[in-house]
Short mmCIF file of C-alpha atoms (C1' of nucleotides) in Angstrom, two decimals:
data_model
loop_
_atom_site.label_atom_id
_atom_site.label_comp_id
_atom_site.label_asym_id
_atom_site.label_seq_id
_atom_site.Cartn_x
_atom_site.Cartn_y
_atom_site.Cartn_z
CA MET A 1 -9.13 -52.50 -48.56
CA GLY A 2 -8.86 -49.80 -45.89
CA MET A 3 -5.62 -48.32 -44.62
CA ASN A 4 -5.67 -50.33 -41.41
CA GLU A 5 -6.38 -53.60 -43.15
CA ALA A 6 -3.49 -53.08 -45.55
CA ARG A 7 -1.18 -52.36 -42.65
CA ALA A 8 -2.51 -55.33 -40.68
CA LYS A 9 -1.87 -57.53 -43.69
CA VAL A 10 1.80 -56.56 -43.61
CA PHE A 11 2.16 -57.37 -39.93
CA LYS A 12 0.20 -60.57 -40.27
CA ALA A 13 2.48 -61.65 -43.09
CA LEU A 14 5.49 -61.10 -40.82
CA GLY A 15 3.84 -62.98 -37.95
CA HIS A 16 5.24 -66.42 -38.61
CA PRO A 17 8.68 -67.81 -37.67
CA SER A 18 9.35 -69.31 -41.10
CA ARG A 19 8.38 -66.12 -42.88
CA LEU A 20 10.64 -64.09 -40.57
CA MET A 21 13.45 -66.48 -41.36
CA ILE A 22 12.82 -65.89 -45.05
CA VAL A 23 12.76 -62.12 -44.64
CA ASP A 24 16.02 -62.22 -42.68
CA GLU A 25 17.62 -64.23 -45.46
CA LEU A 26 16.29 -61.96 -48.20
CA ALA A 27 17.71 -58.99 -46.31
CA GLN A 28 21.10 -60.45 -47.32
CA GLY A 29 20.16 -60.67 -50.96
CA THR A 30 17.97 -62.26 -53.61
CA ARG A 31 17.31 -66.00 -53.25
CA CYS A 32 15.53 -68.67 -55.26
CA VAL A 33 12.72 -70.77 -53.81
CA CYS A 34 14.99 -73.79 -53.59
CA GLU A 35 17.49 -71.93 -51.39
CA LEU A 36 14.72 -70.66 -49.12
CA THR A 37 13.24 -74.13 -48.89
CA ALA A 38 16.57 -75.53 -47.72
CA LEU A 39 16.80 -72.74 -45.18
CA VAL A 40 13.33 -73.19 -43.71
CA GLY A 41 13.37 -76.96 -43.86
CA ALA A 42 9.72 -77.50 -44.76
CA ASP A 43 7.94 -78.87 -47.79
CA ILE A 44 8.48 -76.78 -50.94
CA SER A 45 4.76 -76.21 -51.29
CA THR A 46 4.63 -74.82 -47.78
CA VAL A 47 7.47 -72.41 -48.49
CA SER A 48 5.89 -71.38 -51.75
CA LYS A 49 2.71 -70.48 -49.91
CA HIS A 50 4.64 -68.48 -47.34
CA LEU A 51 6.21 -66.56 -50.20
CA THR A 52 2.78 -65.91 -51.69
CA VAL A 53 1.69 -64.41 -48.38
CA LEU A 54 4.76 -62.15 -48.21
CA LYS A 55 4.30 -61.12 -51.82
CA SER A 56 0.64 -60.26 -51.56
CA ALA A 57 1.44 -58.11 -48.52
CA GLY A 58 3.95 -56.21 -50.67
CA ILE A 59 6.97 -57.26 -48.64
CA VAL A 60 8.79 -59.20 -51.36
CA ARG A 61 8.72 -59.34 -55.12
CA ASP A 62 9.40 -62.30 -57.41
CA GLU A 63 11.06 -62.70 -60.74
CA ARG A 64 11.50 -65.77 -62.90
CA ARG A 65 14.97 -66.41 -64.35
CA GLY A 66 15.04 -69.53 -66.43
CA SER A 67 13.53 -72.36 -64.49
CA ASN A 68 14.02 -70.70 -61.12
CA VAL A 69 11.96 -68.06 -59.37
CA TYR A 70 13.92 -65.51 -57.34
CA TYR A 71 12.52 -63.52 -54.47
CA THR A 72 13.75 -60.11 -53.33
CA LEU A 73 12.93 -58.08 -50.24
CA SER A 74 11.13 -54.99 -51.45
CA MET A 75 10.05 -53.52 -48.11
CA THR A 76 13.59 -53.03 -46.95
CA CYS A 77 12.75 -51.01 -43.85
CA VAL A 78 11.54 -54.22 -42.25
CA SER A 79 15.07 -55.17 -41.21
CA GLY A 80 15.47 -51.91 -39.33
CA PHE A 81 12.32 -52.51 -37.38
CA MET A 82 13.45 -56.04 -36.60
CA GLY A 83 16.40 -54.57 -34.72
CA CYS A 84 14.07 -52.42 -32.69
CA VAL A 85 11.87 -55.37 -31.79
CA ASP A 86 14.88 -57.42 -30.78
CA ARG A 87 16.24 -54.68 -28.55
CA HIS A 88 12.87 -54.27 -26.90
CA LEU A 89 12.44 -58.00 -26.34
CA ARG A 90 15.91 -58.25 -24.85
CA SER A 91 15.39 -55.34 -22.47
CA GLN A 92 12.10 -56.87 -21.45
CA ALA A 93 13.72 -60.23 -20.83
CA THR A 94 16.34 -58.69 -18.54
CA ALA A 95 13.61 -56.72 -16.76
CA GLN A 96 11.80 -59.98 -16.10
CA VAL A 97 14.96 -61.61 -14.82
CA ALA A 98 15.40 -58.62 -12.50
CA ASP A 99 11.81 -59.04 -11.27
CA PHE A 100 12.47 -62.69 -10.69
CA GLU A 101 15.55 -61.92 -8.64
CA VAL A 102 13.60 -59.50 -6.50
CA ILE A 103 10.97 -62.16 -5.89
CA ALA A 104 13.61 -64.77 -5.17
CA ALA A 105 15.28 -62.41 -2.67
CA GLU A 106 11.95 -61.79 -0.96
CA MET A 107 11.38 -65.53 -0.65
CA LYS A 108 14.58 -66.16 1.29
CA MET B 1 10.44 -69.64 -26.81
CA GLY B 2 13.08 -69.08 -29.51
CA MET B 3 14.14 -65.73 -30.86
CA ASN B 4 12.10 -66.06 -34.03
CA GLU B 5 8.97 -67.12 -32.22
CA ALA B 6 9.17 -64.15 -29.88
CA ARG B 7 9.57 -61.82 -32.83
CA ALA B 8 6.77 -63.52 -34.73
CA LYS B 9 4.55 -63.09 -31.70
CA VAL B 10 5.09 -59.33 -31.85
CA PHE B 11 4.18 -59.13 -35.54
CA LYS B 12 1.23 -61.44 -35.10
CA ALA B 13 -0.07 -59.25 -32.30
CA LEU B 14 0.13 -56.24 -34.62
CA GLY B 15 -1.60 -58.12 -37.42
CA HIS B 16 -5.16 -57.12 -36.71
CA PRO B 17 -6.95 -53.87 -37.67
CA SER B 18 -8.46 -53.32 -34.22
CA ARG B 19 -5.14 -53.87 -32.50
CA LEU B 20 -3.43 -51.46 -34.87
CA MET B 21 -6.11 -48.91 -34.08
CA ILE B 22 -5.39 -49.42 -30.39
CA VAL B 23 -1.64 -49.06 -30.87
CA ASP B 24 -2.14 -45.86 -32.87
CA GLU B 25 -4.26 -44.46 -30.08
CA LEU B 26 -1.79 -45.48 -27.37
CA ALA B 27 0.96 -43.77 -29.34
CA GLN B 28 -0.86 -40.56 -28.36
CA GLY B 29 -0.88 -41.46 -24.70
CA THR B 30 -2.18 -43.76 -21.98
CA ARG B 31 -5.83 -44.83 -22.24
CA CYS B 32 -8.25 -46.86 -20.16
CA VAL B 33 -10.04 -49.91 -21.55
CA CYS B 34 -13.31 -48.00 -21.72
CA GLU B 35 -11.77 -45.35 -23.99
CA LEU B 36 -10.25 -47.98 -26.25
CA THR B 37 -13.54 -49.84 -26.38
CA ALA B 38 -15.32 -46.72 -27.54
CA LEU B 39 -12.62 -46.23 -30.17
CA VAL B 40 -12.72 -49.75 -31.59
CA GLY B 41 -16.48 -50.13 -31.36
CA ALA B 42 -16.58 -53.80 -30.41
CA ASP B 43 -17.68 -55.69 -27.33
CA ILE B 44 -15.61 -54.80 -24.29
CA SER B 45 -14.64 -58.43 -23.82
CA THR B 46 -13.29 -58.50 -27.36
CA VAL B 47 -11.21 -55.39 -26.75
CA SER B 48 -9.95 -56.80 -23.48
CA LYS B 49 -8.73 -59.89 -25.30
CA HIS B 50 -7.00 -57.78 -27.94
CA LEU B 51 -5.22 -55.97 -25.13
CA THR B 52 -4.16 -59.28 -23.62
CA VAL B 53 -2.60 -60.25 -26.94
CA LEU B 54 -0.71 -56.95 -27.20
CA LYS B 55 0.44 -57.24 -23.60
CA SER B 56 1.70 -60.79 -23.84
CA ALA B 57 3.69 -59.79 -26.92
CA GLY B 58 5.33 -57.07 -24.85
CA ILE B 59 3.91 -54.21 -26.88
CA VAL B 60 1.83 -52.57 -24.16
CA ARG B 61 1.75 -52.60 -20.39
CA ASP B 62 -1.20 -52.20 -18.06
CA GLU B 63 -1.71 -50.56 -14.72
CA ARG B 64 -4.76 -50.42 -12.50
CA ARG B 65 -5.72 -47.01 -11.11
CA GLY B 66 -8.81 -47.22 -8.95
CA SER B 67 -11.50 -49.07 -10.77
CA ASN B 68 -9.97 -48.49 -14.21
CA VAL B 69 -7.17 -50.27 -16.01
CA TYR B 70 -4.89 -48.08 -18.11
CA TYR B 71 -2.80 -49.29 -21.01
CA THR B 72 0.41 -47.71 -22.23
CA LEU B 73 2.47 -48.35 -25.36
CA SER B 74 5.78 -49.78 -24.17
CA MET B 75 7.28 -50.74 -27.53
CA THR B 76 7.36 -47.17 -28.75
CA CYS B 77 9.39 -47.83 -31.88
CA VAL B 78 6.30 -49.42 -33.40
CA SER B 79 4.94 -46.04 -34.46
CA GLY B 80 8.10 -45.30 -36.41
CA PHE B 81 7.84 -48.54 -38.32
CA MET B 82 4.20 -47.83 -39.04
CA GLY B 83 5.31 -44.76 -40.98
CA CYS B 84 7.68 -46.88 -43.03
CA VAL B 85 4.97 -49.42 -43.83
CA ASP B 86 2.58 -46.65 -44.86
CA ARG B 87 5.13 -45.04 -47.16
CA HIS B 88 5.87 -48.38 -48.76
CA LEU B 89 2.21 -49.22 -49.24
CA ARG B 90 1.58 -45.83 -50.79
CA SER B 91 4.49 -46.10 -53.21
CA GLN B 92 3.31 -49.55 -54.14
CA ALA B 93 -0.20 -48.30 -54.73
CA THR B 94 1.04 -45.61 -57.09
CA ALA B 95 3.27 -48.16 -58.85
CA GLN B 96 0.21 -50.30 -59.39
CA VAL B 97 -1.73 -47.35 -60.75
CA ALA B 98 1.19 -46.71 -63.11
CA ASP B 99 1.12 -50.36 -64.22
CA PHE B 100 -2.58 -50.09 -64.76
CA GLU B 101 -2.14 -47.01 -66.90
CA VAL B 102 0.46 -48.78 -69.01
CA ILE B 103 -1.93 -51.67 -69.51
CA ALA B 104 -4.78 -49.33 -70.29
CA ALA B 105 -2.60 -47.53 -72.85
CA GLU B 106 -1.66 -50.86 -74.45
CA MET B 107 -5.32 -51.78 -74.73
CA LYS B 108 -6.24 -48.71 -76.75
"C1'" DT C 1 -22.75 -55.17 3.19
"C1'" DG C 2 -24.46 -54.86 -1.08
"C1'" DA C 3 -25.23 -52.60 -5.45
"C1'" DA C 4 -22.91 -50.48 -9.37
"C1'" DC C 5 -19.16 -50.08 -12.39
"C1'" DG C 6 -14.97 -51.53 -15.03
"C1'" DC C 7 -12.60 -55.15 -16.67
"C1'" DT C 8 -11.23 -60.15 -17.41
"C1'" DT C 9 -12.11 -64.99 -18.21
"C1'" DG C 10 -14.65 -69.15 -19.80
"C1'" DG C 11 -17.32 -71.18 -23.20
"C1'" DC C 12 -19.20 -71.58 -27.66
"C1'" DT C 13 -19.24 -71.19 -32.88
"C1'" DA C 14 -17.63 -69.76 -37.29
"C1'" DT C 15 -13.65 -68.62 -39.84
"C1'" DT C 16 -8.86 -68.64 -41.01
"C1'" DC C 17 -4.23 -70.70 -40.98
"C1'" DG C 18 -0.51 -74.00 -41.68
"C1'" DA C 19 1.17 -78.35 -42.92
"C1'" DC C 20 1.49 -82.08 -46.11
"C1'" DC C 21 0.47 -84.71 -50.40
"C1'" DA C 22 -0.87 -84.90 -55.08
"C1'" DA C 23 -1.52 -82.83 -59.29
"C1'" DA C 24 -0.73 -79.11 -62.49
"C1'" DC C 25 2.30 -75.79 -64.76
"C1'" DA C 26 6.66 -73.71 -66.71
"C1'" DT C 27 11.19 -74.18 -68.44
"C1'" DC C 28 15.13 -76.57 -70.09
"C1'" DA C 29 17.75 -80.27 -72.30
"C1'" DA C 30 18.03 -84.30 -74.85
"C1'" DT D 1 8.20 -84.56 -77.96
"C1'" DT D 2 9.51 -86.47 -73.80
"C1'" DG D 3 11.55 -86.43 -69.48
"C1'" DA D 4 13.67 -83.94 -65.71
"C1'" DT D 5 13.71 -80.10 -62.67
"C1'" DG D 6 11.73 -76.13 -60.17
"C1'" DT D 7 7.63 -73.95 -58.60
"C1'" DT D 8 2.65 -73.18 -57.81
"C1'" DT D 9 -2.06 -74.63 -56.84
"C1'" DG D 10 -5.90 -77.56 -55.04
"C1'" DG D 11 -7.54 -80.45 -51.46
"C1'" DT D 12 -7.83 -82.05 -46.84
"C1'" DC D 13 -7.42 -81.91 -41.88
"C1'" DG D 14 -6.16 -80.39 -37.32
"C1'" DA D 15 -4.94 -76.16 -34.76
"C1'" DA D 16 -5.41 -71.43 -33.81
"C1'" DT D 17 -8.16 -67.00 -33.97
"C1'" DA D 18 -11.97 -63.64 -33.36
"C1'" DG D 19 -16.30 -62.58 -32.05
"C1'" DC D 20 -20.16 -62.53 -28.71
"C1'" DC D 21 -22.58 -63.68 -24.37
"C1'" DA D 22 -22.47 -64.97 -19.65
"C1'" DA D 23 -20.28 -65.31 -15.50
"C1'" DG D 24 -16.59 -63.99 -12.41
"C1'" DC D 25 -13.43 -60.84 -10.12
"C1'" DG D 26 -11.82 -56.20 -7.98
"C1'" DT D 27 -12.93 -51.53 -6.62
"C1'" DT D 28 -15.82 -47.79 -5.21
"C1'" DC D 29 -19.53 -45.70 -2.91
"C1'" DA D 30 -23.84 -45.68 -0.51
#
DNA sequence: TGAACGCTTGGCTATTCGACCAAACATCAA
DNA sequence: TTGATGTTTGGTCGAATAGCCAAGCGTTCA
Protein backbone atom coordinates (compact mmCIF):
# COMPACT_ATOMS: atom_id res chain seq x y z
CA MET A 1 0.00 0.00 0.00
CA GLY A 2 1.39 3.38 -1.06
CA MET A 3 1.93 6.31 1.25
CA ASN A 4 -1.17 8.14 0.07
CA GLU A 5 -3.40 5.13 0.40
CA ALA A 6 -2.25 4.52 3.96
CA ARG A 7 -2.96 8.13 4.83
CA ALA A 8 -6.32 8.03 3.06
CA LYS A 9 -7.20 4.93 5.04
CA VAL A 10 -6.69 6.87 8.27
CA PHE A 11 -8.91 9.73 7.18
CA LYS A 12 -11.52 7.38 5.79
CA ALA A 13 -11.61 5.55 9.10
CA LEU A 14 -12.29 8.85 10.87
CA GLY A 15 -14.98 9.80 8.36
CA HIS A 16 -18.00 8.46 10.18
CA PRO A 17 -19.96 10.07 13.05
CA SER A 18 -20.04 6.91 15.18
CA ARG A 19 -16.33 6.32 14.75
CA LEU A 20 -15.60 9.94 15.70
CA MET A 21 -17.74 9.47 18.78
CA ILE A 22 -15.68 6.41 19.65
CA VAL A 23 -12.39 8.23 19.13
CA ASP A 24 -13.56 11.12 21.31
CA GLU A 25 -14.45 8.67 24.05
CA LEU A 26 -11.17 6.79 23.77
CA ALA A 27 -9.33 10.09 24.05
CA GLN A 28 -10.59 10.05 27.67
CA GLY A 29 -9.26 6.58 28.31
CA THR A 30 -9.47 2.88 27.52
CA ARG A 31 -12.96 1.43 27.08
CA CYS A 32 -14.44 -2.02 26.49
CA VAL A 33 -16.67 -2.78 23.51
CA CYS A 34 -19.73 -2.89 25.74
CA GLU A 35 -19.13 0.68 26.97
CA LEU A 36 -18.61 1.93 23.43
CA THR A 37 -21.73 0.15 22.27
CA ALA A 38 -23.78 1.89 24.94
CA LEU A 39 -22.26 5.19 23.89
CA VAL A 40 -22.93 4.83 20.18
CA GLY A 41 -26.32 3.22 20.59
CA ALA A 42 -26.11 0.79 17.67
CA ASP A 43 -26.00 -2.97 17.39
CA ILE A 44 -22.90 -4.52 18.99
CA SER A 45 -21.89 -6.08 15.70
CA THR A 46 -22.00 -2.69 14.04
CA VAL A 47 -19.78 -1.17 16.72
CA SER A 48 -17.40 -4.09 16.52
CA LYS A 49 -17.01 -3.49 12.80
CA HIS A 50 -16.38 0.20 13.35
CA LEU A 51 -13.64 -0.76 15.78
CA THR A 52 -12.14 -3.11 13.21
CA VAL A 53 -11.96 -0.23 10.75
CA LEU A 54 -10.26 2.05 13.29
CA LYS A 55 -7.85 -0.70 14.26
CA SER A 56 -6.82 -1.62 10.75
CA ALA A 57 -6.13 2.05 10.06
CA GLY A 58 -3.78 2.05 13.06
CA ILE A 59 -5.83 4.53 15.08
CA VAL A 60 -6.70 2.25 18.00
CA ARG A 61 -5.34 -0.93 19.47
CA ASP A 62 -7.20 -3.72 21.26
CA GLU A 63 -6.40 -5.95 24.16
CA ARG A 64 -8.39 -8.77 25.69
CA ARG A 65 -8.73 -8.83 29.49
CA GLY A 66 -10.77 -11.75 30.65
CA SER A 67 -13.98 -11.89 28.72
CA ASN A 68 -13.84 -8.26 27.66
CA VAL A 69 -11.93 -6.59 24.86
CA TYR A 70 -10.58 -3.12 25.61
CA TYR A 71 -9.76 -0.52 23.01
CA THR A 72 -7.22 2.26 23.39
CA LEU A 73 -6.50 5.29 21.22
CA SER A 74 -3.03 4.79 19.82
CA MET A 75 -2.91 7.70 17.36
CA THR A 76 -3.24 10.28 20.07
CA CYS A 77 -2.54 13.29 17.88
CA VAL A 78 -6.00 12.84 16.40
CA SER A 79 -7.61 14.75 19.26
CA GLY A 80 -5.41 17.76 18.60
CA PHE A 81 -6.43 17.86 14.99
CA MET A 82 -10.08 17.55 15.99
CA GLY A 83 -9.75 20.87 17.80
CA CYS A 84 -8.36 22.47 14.67
CA VAL A 85 -11.21 21.14 12.54
CA ASP A 86 -13.77 22.38 15.04
CA ARG A 87 -12.27 25.86 15.15
CA HIS A 88 -12.23 26.01 11.38
CA LEU A 89 -15.82 24.82 11.07
CA ARG A 90 -16.96 27.35 13.64
CA SER A 91 -15.20 30.26 11.96
CA GLN A 92 -16.69 29.16 8.68
CA ALA A 93 -20.15 28.99 10.18
CA THR A 94 -19.90 32.54 11.51
CA ALA A 95 -18.54 33.70 8.14
CA GLN A 96 -21.62 32.21 6.49
CA VAL A 97 -23.90 33.90 8.99
CA ALA A 98 -22.13 37.18 8.19
CA ASP A 99 -22.67 36.58 4.46
CA PHE A 100 -26.30 35.87 5.12
CA GLU A 101 -26.69 39.10 7.04
CA VAL A 102 -25.14 41.05 4.19
CA ILE A 103 -27.56 39.43 1.77
CA ALA A 104 -30.49 40.05 4.10
CA ALA A 105 -29.47 43.72 4.41
CA GLU A 106 -29.27 44.03 0.63
CA MET A 107 -32.76 42.58 0.29
CA LYS A 108 -34.39 45.21 2.48
CA MET B 1 -26.08 19.00 10.39
CA GLY B 2 -24.76 18.06 13.84
CA MET B 3 -21.26 18.71 15.08
CA ASN B 4 -20.12 15.14 14.54
CA GLU B 5 -21.51 14.95 11.04
CA ALA B 6 -19.73 18.14 10.03
CA ARG B 7 -16.48 16.80 11.41
CA ALA B 8 -17.03 13.42 9.76
CA LYS B 9 -17.61 15.20 6.48
CA VAL B 10 -14.17 16.78 6.72
CA PHE B 11 -12.45 13.46 7.38
CA LYS B 12 -14.45 11.71 4.70
CA ALA B 13 -13.44 14.37 2.20
CA LEU B 14 -9.79 13.73 3.07
CA GLY B 15 -10.24 9.98 2.80
CA HIS B 16 -9.27 9.53 -0.82
CA PRO B 17 -5.76 9.31 -2.32
CA SER B 18 -6.47 11.75 -5.14
CA ARG B 19 -7.97 14.30 -2.78
CA LEU B 20 -4.99 13.99 -0.45
CA MET B 21 -2.72 14.57 -3.42
CA ILE B 22 -4.71 17.71 -4.22
CA VAL B 23 -4.55 18.96 -0.64
CA ASP B 24 -0.79 18.38 -0.55
CA GLU B 25 -0.41 20.39 -3.72
CA LEU B 26 -2.64 23.21 -2.50
CA ALA B 27 -0.56 23.38 0.67
CA GLN B 28 2.16 24.72 -1.65
CA GLY B 29 -0.10 27.38 -3.08
CA THR B 30 -3.16 28.18 -5.18
CA ARG B 31 -3.69 26.07 -8.30
CA CYS B 32 -6.15 26.00 -11.19
CA VAL B 33 -8.22 22.92 -12.00
CA CYS B 34 -6.10 22.22 -15.06
CA GLU B 35 -2.92 22.03 -12.96
CA LEU B 36 -4.58 19.73 -10.44
CA THR B 37 -5.91 17.56 -13.24
CA ALA B 38 -2.44 17.12 -14.64
CA LEU B 39 -1.21 16.24 -11.15
CA VAL B 40 -3.85 13.63 -10.39
CA GLY B 41 -3.94 12.15 -13.86
CA ALA B 42 -7.66 11.43 -14.04
CA ASP B 43 -10.50 12.77 -16.14
CA ILE B 44 -11.08 16.47 -15.56
CA SER B 45 -14.68 15.81 -14.57
CA THR B 46 -13.47 13.41 -11.90
CA VAL B 47 -11.06 15.99 -10.51
CA SER B 48 -13.76 18.63 -10.57
CA LYS B 49 -15.98 16.39 -8.47
CA HIS B 50 -13.16 15.75 -6.00
CA LEU B 51 -12.79 19.50 -5.67
CA THR B 52 -16.51 19.86 -5.04
CA VAL B 53 -16.23 17.37 -2.20
CA LEU B 54 -13.30 19.23 -0.64
CA LYS B 55 -15.08 22.55 -1.03
CA SER B 56 -18.35 21.44 0.51
CA ALA B 57 -16.41 20.10 3.49
CA GLY B 58 -14.89 23.56 3.91
CA ILE B 59 -11.34 22.44 3.21
CA VAL B 60 -10.73 24.50 0.08
CA ARG B 61 -12.23 27.56 -1.52
CA ASP B 62 -12.52 28.45 -5.19
CA GLU B 63 -12.29 31.65 -7.14
CA ARG B 64 -12.74 32.30 -10.83
CA ARG B 65 -10.09 34.42 -12.54
CA GLY B 66 -10.85 34.87 -16.21
CA SER B 67 -11.57 31.55 -17.77
CA ASN B 68 -9.82 29.56 -15.04
CA VAL B 69 -11.00 28.50 -11.61
CA TYR B 70 -8.38 28.56 -8.86
CA TYR B 71 -8.54 26.52 -5.68
CA THR B 72 -6.92 27.45 -2.39
CA LEU B 73 -6.46 25.45 0.80
CA SER B 74 -8.54 27.19 3.45
CA MET B 75 -8.24 24.65 6.26
CA THR B 76 -4.50 25.09 6.53
CA CYS B 77 -4.06 23.06 9.71
CA VAL B 78 -4.62 19.94 7.64
CA SER B 79 -0.99 19.86 6.56
CA GLY B 80 0.17 19.82 10.17
CA PHE B 81 -2.02 16.86 10.96
CA MET B 82 -0.74 15.07 7.88
CA GLY B 83 2.73 15.14 9.43
CA CYS B 84 1.37 13.57 12.60
CA VAL B 85 -0.37 10.80 10.66
CA ASP B 86 2.79 10.09 8.68
CA ARG B 87 4.93 9.86 11.80
CA HIS B 88 2.44 7.52 13.40
CA LEU B 89 2.20 5.31 10.33
CA ARG B 90 5.98 5.13 10.11
CA SER B 91 6.41 4.20 13.76
CA GLN B 92 3.73 1.59 13.34
CA ALA B 93 5.44 0.18 10.29
CA THR B 94 8.71 -0.20 12.15
CA ALA B 95 6.87 -1.76 15.11
CA GLN B 96 5.41 -4.30 12.72
CA VAL B 97 8.83 -5.02 11.25
CA ALA B 98 10.07 -5.54 14.82
CA ASP B 99 7.19 -7.93 15.51
CA PHE B 100 7.99 -9.76 12.34
CA GLU B 101 11.60 -10.12 13.35
CA VAL B 102 10.58 -11.52 16.72
CA ILE B 103 8.35 -14.04 14.99
CA ALA B 104 11.08 -14.90 12.52
CA ALA B 105 13.52 -15.41 15.39
CA GLU B 106 11.02 -17.68 17.17
CA MET B 107 10.64 -19.76 14.03
CA LYS B 108 14.33 -20.56 13.76
C1' DT C 1 -21.60 36.09 -33.18
C1' DG C 2 -19.47 32.01 -33.03
C1' DA C 3 -15.61 28.99 -32.14
C1' DA C 4 -12.34 27.54 -28.62
C1' DC C 5 -11.13 26.73 -24.01
C1' DG C 6 -11.81 25.66 -19.00
C1' DC C 7 -14.69 23.82 -15.88
C1' DT C 8 -19.09 21.78 -13.92
C1' DT C 9 -23.12 18.85 -14.00
C1' DG C 10 -26.06 14.85 -15.33
C1' DG C 11 -26.32 10.16 -16.22
C1' DC C 12 -24.75 5.58 -16.08
C1' DT C 13 -22.32 1.41 -14.04
C1' DA C 14 -19.42 -1.01 -10.89
C1' DT C 15 -17.75 -1.06 -6.33
C1' DT C 16 -17.76 -0.09 -1.50
C1' DC C 17 -20.09 0.98 2.88
C1' DG C 18 -23.18 0.59 6.82
C1' DA C 19 -26.82 -1.48 9.21
C1' DC C 20 -28.99 -5.46 11.10
C1' DC C 21 -29.61 -10.45 12.13
C1' DA C 22 -27.81 -14.93 12.82
C1' DA C 23 -24.19 -17.84 13.77
C1' DA C 24 -19.60 -18.68 15.49
C1' DC C 25 -15.96 -18.01 18.89
C1' DA C 26 -13.69 -17.02 23.48
C1' DT C 27 -13.87 -16.82 28.35
C1' DC C 28 -15.77 -17.54 32.80
C1' DA C 29 -18.52 -19.77 36.39
C1' DA C 30 -21.22 -23.36 38.00
C1' DT D 1 -19.31 -30.00 30.34
C1' DT D 2 -22.82 -26.79 30.00
C1' DG D 3 -24.68 -22.39 30.10
C1' DA D 4 -24.10 -17.45 30.29
C1' DT D 5 -21.79 -13.40 28.79
C1' DG D 6 -18.96 -10.56 25.64
C1' DT D 7 -17.21 -10.05 21.09
C1' DT D 8 -16.35 -11.10 16.18
C1' DT D 9 -17.62 -12.78 11.61
C1' DG D 10 -20.65 -14.01 7.62
C1' DG D 11 -24.54 -12.87 4.92
C1' DT D 12 -27.81 -9.81 2.91
C1' DC D 13 -29.67 -5.50 1.26
C1' DG D 14 -30.21 -0.63 0.43
C1' DA D 15 -27.47 3.65 0.16
C1' DA D 16 -23.48 6.13 -1.05
C1' DT D 17 -19.11 6.65 -3.85
C1' DA D 18 -15.92 6.95 -7.84
C1' DG D 19 -15.06 6.70 -12.40
C1' DC D 20 -15.97 7.92 -17.27
C1' DC D 21 -18.52 10.07 -21.14
C1' DA D 22 -21.56 13.49 -22.86
C1' DA D 23 -23.73 17.65 -22.52
C1' DG D 24 -24.08 22.22 -20.52
C1' DC D 25 -22.40 26.63 -18.83
C1' DG D 26 -19.15 30.89 -18.61
C1' DT D 27 -15.32 33.41 -20.56
C1' DT D 28 -12.19 34.90 -24.07
C1' DC D 29 -10.84 36.13 -28.55
C1' DA D 30 -11.37 36.38 -33.45
